[in-house]
Tab-separated table of C-alpha atoms and ligand atoms in Angstrom:
chain	number	residue	atom	x	y	z
A	190	MET	CA	226.896	337.085	127.123
A	191	THR	CA	225.473	333.669	127.981
A	192	LEU	CA	227.279	330.431	127.208
A	193	ILE	CA	224.848	329.832	124.357
A	194	ASP	CA	225.614	333.284	122.883
A	195	GLU	CA	229.323	332.532	123.196
A	196	ILE	CA	228.960	329.182	121.434
A	197	ASN	CA	226.963	330.807	118.638
A	198	ARG	CA	229.548	333.560	118.289
A	199	LEU	CA	232.407	331.048	118.107
A	200	LYS	CA	230.472	328.957	115.622
A	201	LYS	CA	230.260	331.923	113.242
A	202	GLU	CA	233.818	333.078	113.836
A	203	LYS	CA	235.292	329.624	113.250
A	204	ASN	CA	232.821	328.452	110.618
A	205	ALA	CA	231.726	325.450	112.687
A	206	VAL	CA	228.627	323.267	112.834
A	207	ILE	CA	227.359	321.304	115.800
A	208	LEU	CA	226.012	317.821	115.209
A	209	ALA	CA	224.378	316.113	118.190
A	210	HIS	CA	223.033	312.645	118.815
A	211	ASN	CA	219.433	312.123	119.968
A	212	TYR	CA	220.797	311.135	123.426
A	213	GLN	CA	222.522	314.458	124.085
A	214	ARG	CA	221.392	316.762	126.884
A	215	PRO	CA	218.412	318.993	125.949
A	216	GLU	CA	220.476	322.204	125.977
A	217	ILE	CA	222.937	320.650	123.515
A	218	GLN	CA	220.174	319.390	121.235
A	219	ASP	CA	218.658	322.889	121.256
A	220	ILE	CA	221.857	324.576	120.146
A	221	ALA	CA	222.824	321.948	117.549
A	222	ASP	CA	222.553	322.491	113.794
A	223	TYR	CA	221.449	318.900	113.396
A	224	VAL	CA	220.168	316.271	115.830
A	225	GLY	CA	219.839	312.663	114.735
A	226	ASP	CA	220.676	308.973	114.894
A	227	SER	CA	223.952	307.369	113.820
A	228	ILE	CA	223.089	307.148	110.148
A	229	GLY	CA	221.578	310.628	110.003
A	230	LEU	CA	224.615	312.132	111.692
A	231	SER	CA	227.076	310.323	109.413
A	232	ARG	CA	225.124	311.391	106.347
A	233	ARG	CA	224.914	314.985	107.568
A	234	ALA	CA	228.662	314.985	108.303
A	235	MET	CA	229.393	313.553	104.857
A	236	GLU	CA	227.263	316.188	103.127
A	237	GLU	CA	228.742	319.112	105.068
A	238	LYS	CA	230.365	321.397	102.509
A	239	GLU	CA	230.723	324.822	104.127
A	240	ALA	CA	231.984	324.287	107.647
A	241	LYS	CA	235.658	323.949	108.532
A	242	ILE	CA	234.967	322.439	111.950
A	243	ILE	CA	232.431	319.805	112.966
A	244	VAL	CA	231.739	319.635	116.694
A	245	PHE	CA	230.377	316.138	117.119
A	246	SER	CA	228.464	315.944	120.369
A	247	ALA	CA	228.121	312.202	120.862
A	248	VAL	CA	230.537	309.344	121.593
A	249	ASP	CA	233.871	308.289	120.081
A	250	PHE	CA	232.800	305.963	117.260
A	251	MET	CA	230.322	308.478	115.841
A	252	ALA	CA	232.891	311.287	115.761
A	253	GLU	CA	235.409	308.872	114.266
A	254	SER	CA	233.029	308.051	111.425
A	255	ALA	CA	232.623	311.771	110.750
A	256	ALA	CA	236.419	312.121	110.634
A	257	VAL	CA	236.705	309.137	108.310
A	258	LEU	CA	234.082	310.582	105.971
A	259	ASN	CA	235.529	314.108	106.153
A	260	PRO	CA	239.305	313.868	106.011
A	261	ASP	CA	239.568	317.603	105.177
A	262	LYS	CA	237.616	318.882	108.177
A	263	LYS	CA	238.513	319.240	111.806
A	264	VAL	CA	236.195	316.984	113.844
A	265	LEU	CA	235.963	317.761	117.561
A	266	LEU	CA	234.617	315.540	120.324
A	267	PRO	CA	233.658	317.772	123.289
A	268	THR	CA	234.722	315.157	125.889
A	269	LEU	CA	237.770	312.969	125.379
A	270	GLY	CA	236.426	310.120	127.517
A	271	ALA	CA	233.008	309.874	125.826
A	272	ARG	CA	233.451	306.299	124.691
A	273	CYS	CA	230.791	303.763	123.796
A	274	PRO	CA	231.551	300.590	125.798
A	275	MET	CA	230.001	298.416	123.106
A	276	ALA	CA	232.442	299.777	120.534
A	277	GLN	CA	235.314	298.728	122.810
A	278	MET	CA	234.033	295.133	122.936
A	279	LEU	CA	235.280	294.183	119.490
A	280	THR	CA	238.994	293.962	118.751
A	281	VAL	CA	240.715	293.696	115.413
A	282	ASP	CA	242.399	290.461	116.542
A	283	GLU	CA	239.013	288.885	117.115
A	284	ILE	CA	237.843	289.789	113.604
A	285	LYS	CA	241.056	288.469	112.087
A	286	ARG	CA	240.689	285.214	114.031
A	287	LEU	CA	237.140	284.652	112.828
A	288	LYS	CA	238.037	285.527	109.263
A	289	VAL	CA	240.572	282.687	109.303
A	290	HIS	CA	237.814	280.254	110.305
A	291	TYR	CA	235.261	281.620	107.818
A	292	PRO	CA	237.229	283.080	104.910
A	293	LEU	CA	234.182	283.228	102.601
A	294	VAL	CA	231.700	284.709	105.070
A	295	PRO	CA	231.240	288.484	104.820
A	296	VAL	CA	231.722	290.631	107.915
A	297	VAL	CA	228.960	293.154	108.650
A	298	LEU	CA	229.757	295.539	111.480
A	299	TYR	CA	227.421	297.783	113.406
A	300	VAL	CA	228.762	301.348	113.320
A	301	ASN	CA	229.192	301.079	117.112
A	302	THR	CA	232.768	299.923	116.500
A	303	LEU	CA	236.102	301.694	116.305
A	304	ALA	CA	237.432	302.719	112.891
A	305	GLU	CA	240.212	300.131	113.142
A	306	ALA	CA	237.546	297.392	113.363
A	307	LYS	CA	235.505	298.902	110.522
A	308	ALA	CA	238.642	298.684	108.394
A	309	TYR	CA	238.349	294.886	108.579
A	310	CYS	CA	234.701	294.574	107.608
A	311	ASP	CA	232.962	294.318	104.272
A	312	ILE	CA	230.120	296.688	105.038
A	313	CYS	CA	228.827	298.720	107.981
A	314	CYS	CA	225.266	299.071	109.195
A	315	THR	CA	223.360	301.079	111.782
A	316	SER	CA	220.304	300.146	113.813
A	317	ALA	CA	218.236	301.892	111.116
A	318	ASN	CA	219.402	299.751	108.188
A	319	ALA	CA	220.928	296.540	109.625
A	320	VAL	CA	218.200	294.358	108.098
A	321	GLU	CA	218.586	295.933	104.623
A	322	VAL	CA	222.372	295.709	104.806
A	323	VAL	CA	222.372	292.022	105.757
A	324	ASN	CA	219.767	291.313	103.074
A	325	SER	CA	221.999	293.040	100.526
A	326	VAL	CA	224.857	290.624	101.181
A	327	ASN	CA	224.591	287.636	98.849
A	328	THR	CA	225.348	284.880	101.361
A	329	GLU	CA	223.062	283.044	103.779
A	330	THR	CA	225.550	283.411	106.617
A	331	VAL	CA	227.178	286.587	107.867
A	332	ILE	CA	229.617	287.460	110.613
A	333	PHE	CA	227.924	290.247	112.557
A	334	GLY	CA	228.890	292.325	115.583
A	335	PRO	CA	229.319	293.645	118.124
A	336	ASP	CA	225.716	293.861	119.348
A	337	HIS	CA	224.185	290.487	120.095
A	338	ASN	CA	220.623	291.795	120.410
A	339	LEU	CA	220.756	293.644	117.110
A	340	ALA	CA	222.172	290.441	115.596
A	341	GLU	CA	219.145	288.539	116.871
A	342	HIS	CA	216.789	291.171	115.426
A	343	VAL	CA	218.573	290.889	112.070
A	344	HIS	CA	218.420	287.085	112.158
A	345	ARG	CA	214.672	287.157	112.802
A	346	LYS	CA	213.997	289.639	110.014
A	347	THR	CA	216.290	288.142	107.369
A	348	GLY	CA	216.269	284.434	108.261
A	349	LYS	CA	220.035	284.417	107.707
A	350	THR	CA	222.520	282.654	109.967
A	351	ILE	CA	224.508	285.055	112.082
A	352	ILE	CA	227.934	284.304	113.472
A	353	PRO	CA	228.212	286.808	116.337
A	354	ILE	CA	231.433	288.644	117.002
A	355	PRO	CA	232.258	288.906	119.887
A	356	GLU	CA	230.151	286.133	121.414
A	357	ARG	CA	227.839	288.516	123.324
A	358	GLY	CA	228.481	292.194	122.700
A	359	PHE	CA	225.942	294.458	124.345
A	360	CYS	CA	224.942	297.972	125.357
A	361	PRO	CA	224.819	298.302	129.176
A	362	THR	CA	222.146	301.013	128.954
A	363	HIS	CA	219.737	299.078	126.745
A	364	LEU	CA	220.069	295.968	128.919
A	365	LEU	CA	218.313	297.917	131.683
A	366	PHE	CA	214.949	297.591	129.967
A	367	GLN	CA	212.802	294.694	131.220
A	368	PRO	CA	209.433	293.429	129.898
A	369	GLU	CA	208.072	293.362	133.489
A	370	ASP	CA	208.486	297.146	133.750
A	371	VAL	CA	206.691	297.656	130.456
A	372	GLN	CA	203.889	295.332	131.526
A	373	ALA	CA	203.480	297.333	134.734
A	374	LEU	CA	203.357	300.597	132.769
A	375	LYS	CA	200.784	299.084	130.452
A	376	MET	CA	198.394	298.848	133.444
A	377	THR	CA	198.435	302.642	133.682
A	378	TYR	CA	198.738	303.314	129.937
A	379	PRO	CA	196.889	300.443	128.265
A	380	ASP	CA	196.742	302.133	124.850
A	381	ALA	CA	200.375	303.205	124.763
A	382	VAL	CA	202.455	302.073	121.806
A	383	VAL	CA	205.694	300.306	122.843
A	384	MET	CA	208.790	301.452	120.928
A	385	VAL	CA	211.959	299.429	121.421
A	386	HIS	CA	215.522	299.996	120.224
A	387	PRO	CA	217.040	296.826	118.700
A	388	GLU	CA	219.897	296.969	121.219
A	389	CYS	CA	217.311	295.881	123.819
A	390	THR	CA	216.984	292.200	124.722
A	391	VAL	CA	215.004	289.763	122.611
A	392	GLU	CA	212.402	289.631	125.392
A	393	MET	CA	211.910	293.380	124.959
A	394	GLN	CA	211.835	293.032	121.178
A	395	ASN	CA	209.083	290.412	121.600
A	396	ILE	CA	206.736	292.896	123.267
A	397	ALA	CA	207.474	295.813	120.935
A	398	ASP	CA	204.916	297.426	118.663
A	399	PHE	CA	207.755	299.135	116.840
A	400	ILE	CA	211.486	298.371	116.683
A	401	GLY	CA	213.796	300.987	115.231
A	402	SER	CA	216.668	303.415	115.536
A	403	THR	CA	216.270	306.593	117.566
A	404	SER	CA	215.355	308.765	114.569
A	405	GLN	CA	213.076	306.057	113.182
A	406	MET	CA	211.215	306.261	116.497
A	407	CYS	CA	210.876	310.044	116.075
A	408	ARG	CA	209.472	309.627	112.560
A	409	TYR	CA	207.154	306.811	113.671
A	410	VAL	CA	205.646	308.954	116.441
A	411	LYS	CA	205.015	311.854	114.054
A	412	LYS	CA	203.050	309.618	111.680
A	413	SER	CA	201.196	307.661	114.365
A	414	ASP	CA	197.659	308.479	115.504
A	415	ALA	CA	198.436	307.050	118.946
A	416	LYS	CA	198.491	309.469	121.861
A	417	ALA	CA	200.853	307.689	124.258
A	418	PHE	CA	204.191	305.909	123.759
A	419	ILE	CA	206.318	303.764	126.050
A	420	VAL	CA	209.905	304.371	125.004
A	421	ALA	CA	212.675	301.788	125.425
A	422	THR	CA	215.862	303.635	124.587
A	423	GLU	CA	218.171	306.156	126.256
A	424	GLU	CA	216.347	308.978	128.041
A	425	GLY	CA	217.855	311.789	125.915
A	426	ILE	CA	215.398	311.028	123.146
A	427	MET	CA	212.513	312.151	125.377
A	428	HIS	CA	213.435	315.803	124.851
A	429	ARG	CA	213.117	315.569	121.073
A	430	LEU	CA	209.969	313.443	121.218
A	431	LYS	CA	208.228	315.895	123.550
A	432	LYS	CA	209.431	318.962	121.660
A	433	GLU	CA	208.254	317.660	118.293
A	434	ASN	CA	204.955	316.222	119.546
A	435	PRO	CA	203.464	318.508	122.192
A	436	GLY	CA	200.075	316.784	122.111
A	437	LYS	CA	201.422	313.300	122.777
A	438	GLN	CA	202.535	311.558	125.947
A	439	PHE	CA	205.864	309.766	126.387
A	440	ILE	CA	206.786	307.356	129.152
A	441	LEU	CA	210.332	306.059	129.521
A	442	ALA	CA	210.213	302.270	129.943
A	443	TYR	CA	212.940	302.432	132.607
A	444	GLU	CA	213.408	305.668	134.524
A	445	ASP	CA	217.199	305.553	134.836
A	446	ALA	CA	218.045	304.511	131.296
A	447	VAL	CA	220.975	306.862	130.925
A	448	CYS	CA	224.072	306.396	128.792
A	449	PRO	CA	226.747	307.921	131.066
A	450	ASN	CA	229.126	308.246	128.129
A	451	MET	CA	226.735	310.293	126.032
A	452	LYS	CA	226.002	312.464	129.051
A	453	LEU	CA	229.670	313.350	129.575
A	454	ASN	CA	229.130	316.086	127.010
A	455	THR	CA	227.879	319.289	128.613
A	456	LEU	CA	227.303	322.766	127.229
A	457	GLU	CA	230.441	323.939	129.079
A	458	ARG	CA	232.584	321.192	127.565
A	459	LEU	CA	231.166	321.879	124.133
A	460	TYR	CA	232.062	325.555	124.542
A	461	THR	CA	235.635	324.763	125.645
A	462	SER	CA	235.988	322.255	122.850
A	463	LEU	CA	235.029	324.832	120.237
A	464	LYS	CA	237.063	327.622	121.832
A	465	GLU	CA	240.265	325.579	122.200
A	466	GLU	CA	239.592	323.355	119.180
A	467	LYS	CA	239.968	320.142	121.153
A	468	HIS	CA	239.638	317.141	121.184
A	469	VAL	CA	240.499	316.600	117.551
A	470	VAL	CA	239.434	313.180	116.325
A	471	THR	CA	241.867	311.693	113.835
A	472	VAL	CA	242.049	308.333	112.139
A	473	PRO	CA	245.286	307.328	110.373
A	474	GLU	CA	244.651	307.438	106.618
A	475	PRO	CA	245.452	303.742	105.894
A	476	VAL	CA	242.764	302.765	108.437
A	477	ALA	CA	240.401	305.555	107.393
A	478	LYS	CA	240.619	304.520	103.739
A	479	LYS	CA	239.385	300.985	104.481
A	480	ALA	CA	236.774	302.102	107.035
A	481	ARG	CA	235.493	304.707	104.546
A	482	LYS	CA	234.895	301.969	101.966
A	483	ALA	CA	232.803	299.977	104.451
A	484	LEU	CA	230.758	303.064	105.350
A	485	GLU	CA	230.346	304.127	101.716
A	486	ARG	CA	229.083	300.665	100.758
A	487	MET	CA	226.355	301.141	103.363
A	488	PHE	CA	225.414	304.561	101.962
A	489	GLU	CA	225.291	303.172	98.422
A	490	LEU	CA	222.357	300.983	99.454
A	491	LYS	CA	219.977	303.956	99.721
B	100	13P	P1	220.869	305.105	116.844
B	100	13P	O1	221.634	304.979	115.580
B	100	13P	O2	219.556	304.388	116.823
B	100	13P	O3	220.700	306.545	117.236
B	100	13P	O4	221.659	304.352	117.992
B	100	13P	C1	222.924	304.675	118.403
B	100	13P	C2	223.223	304.105	119.699
B	100	13P	O5	224.317	304.180	120.177
B	100	13P	C3	222.164	303.442	120.416
B	100	13P	O6	222.578	303.116	121.667
B	101	SF4	FE1	227.013	302.879	123.326
B	101	SF4	FE2	224.802	302.051	124.539
B	101	SF4	FE3	225.652	304.524	124.930
B	101	SF4	FE4	224.621	303.785	122.568
B	101	SF4	S1	223.562	303.909	124.536
B	101	SF4	S2	226.457	305.002	122.887
B	101	SF4	S3	225.388	301.678	122.423
B	101	SF4	S4	226.697	302.626	125.530
């Protein structure tokens, strides 16, 4: 039996589903029941009725959200250390401190935060709906974090004043993309459409033909008549883009744009995780209750 056969056998035996982020390794994406962006994965986790176990092949904050939304299910993260550094950049103390200064300003948090931080916000957002979420809040100023580049994107699209929290939260992987590299690629692929994740710098956003979440990029490509795309987000998405669009060409805007945390998950670790039912992601109910509210408010928007 191959590892894939074993995983499929265990899935049936234990009544488990595998949810994987668009940045996961190709072999994990291929075995997953669902592959998507943060919002798609949270929604899929929330709607899961049958399974007893959700293996969440991604990073900590995504699996935590699944656990928050599914208190009755066992949520497993294949690799204990798969942590998003951006999510670690915002502490509860920092939110509390800012709330003292701006008691009437709502706090909108990107889902790339830990559940304990989400518990102190008014509403969550993802890269797919940050603009809609901030527009839905009935103030002209919002506290927004942790990603500074997404904050800038939101400010440009909504015209609202953003108080960033922390001062400059960022994704180390998305900072690797530089306009100069895209300009150089454009010499070889002059007709290529440039797709940029909003975690990229403002300079990258300025040269984008399309800005969106990972799954929004996938949907955009499917609808587009263009034949070539320069992609500015983590390299894992290339597998899905190529698989779903065999006639189109995809060029990564920076060759080594890898999220090491996402890539900690391997097929072997996923297998062990399912077999030994580890690493169980739990969020204490008092925290989960508040974080759930912030996530549910986001889902109520659409
Ligand atoms: P998406 O929601 O666009 O998939 O982004 C998640 C993420 O962590 C990007 O770095
Ligand atoms: Fe976090 Fe960046 Fe990795 Fe996304 S790509 S999980 S934001 S470190």
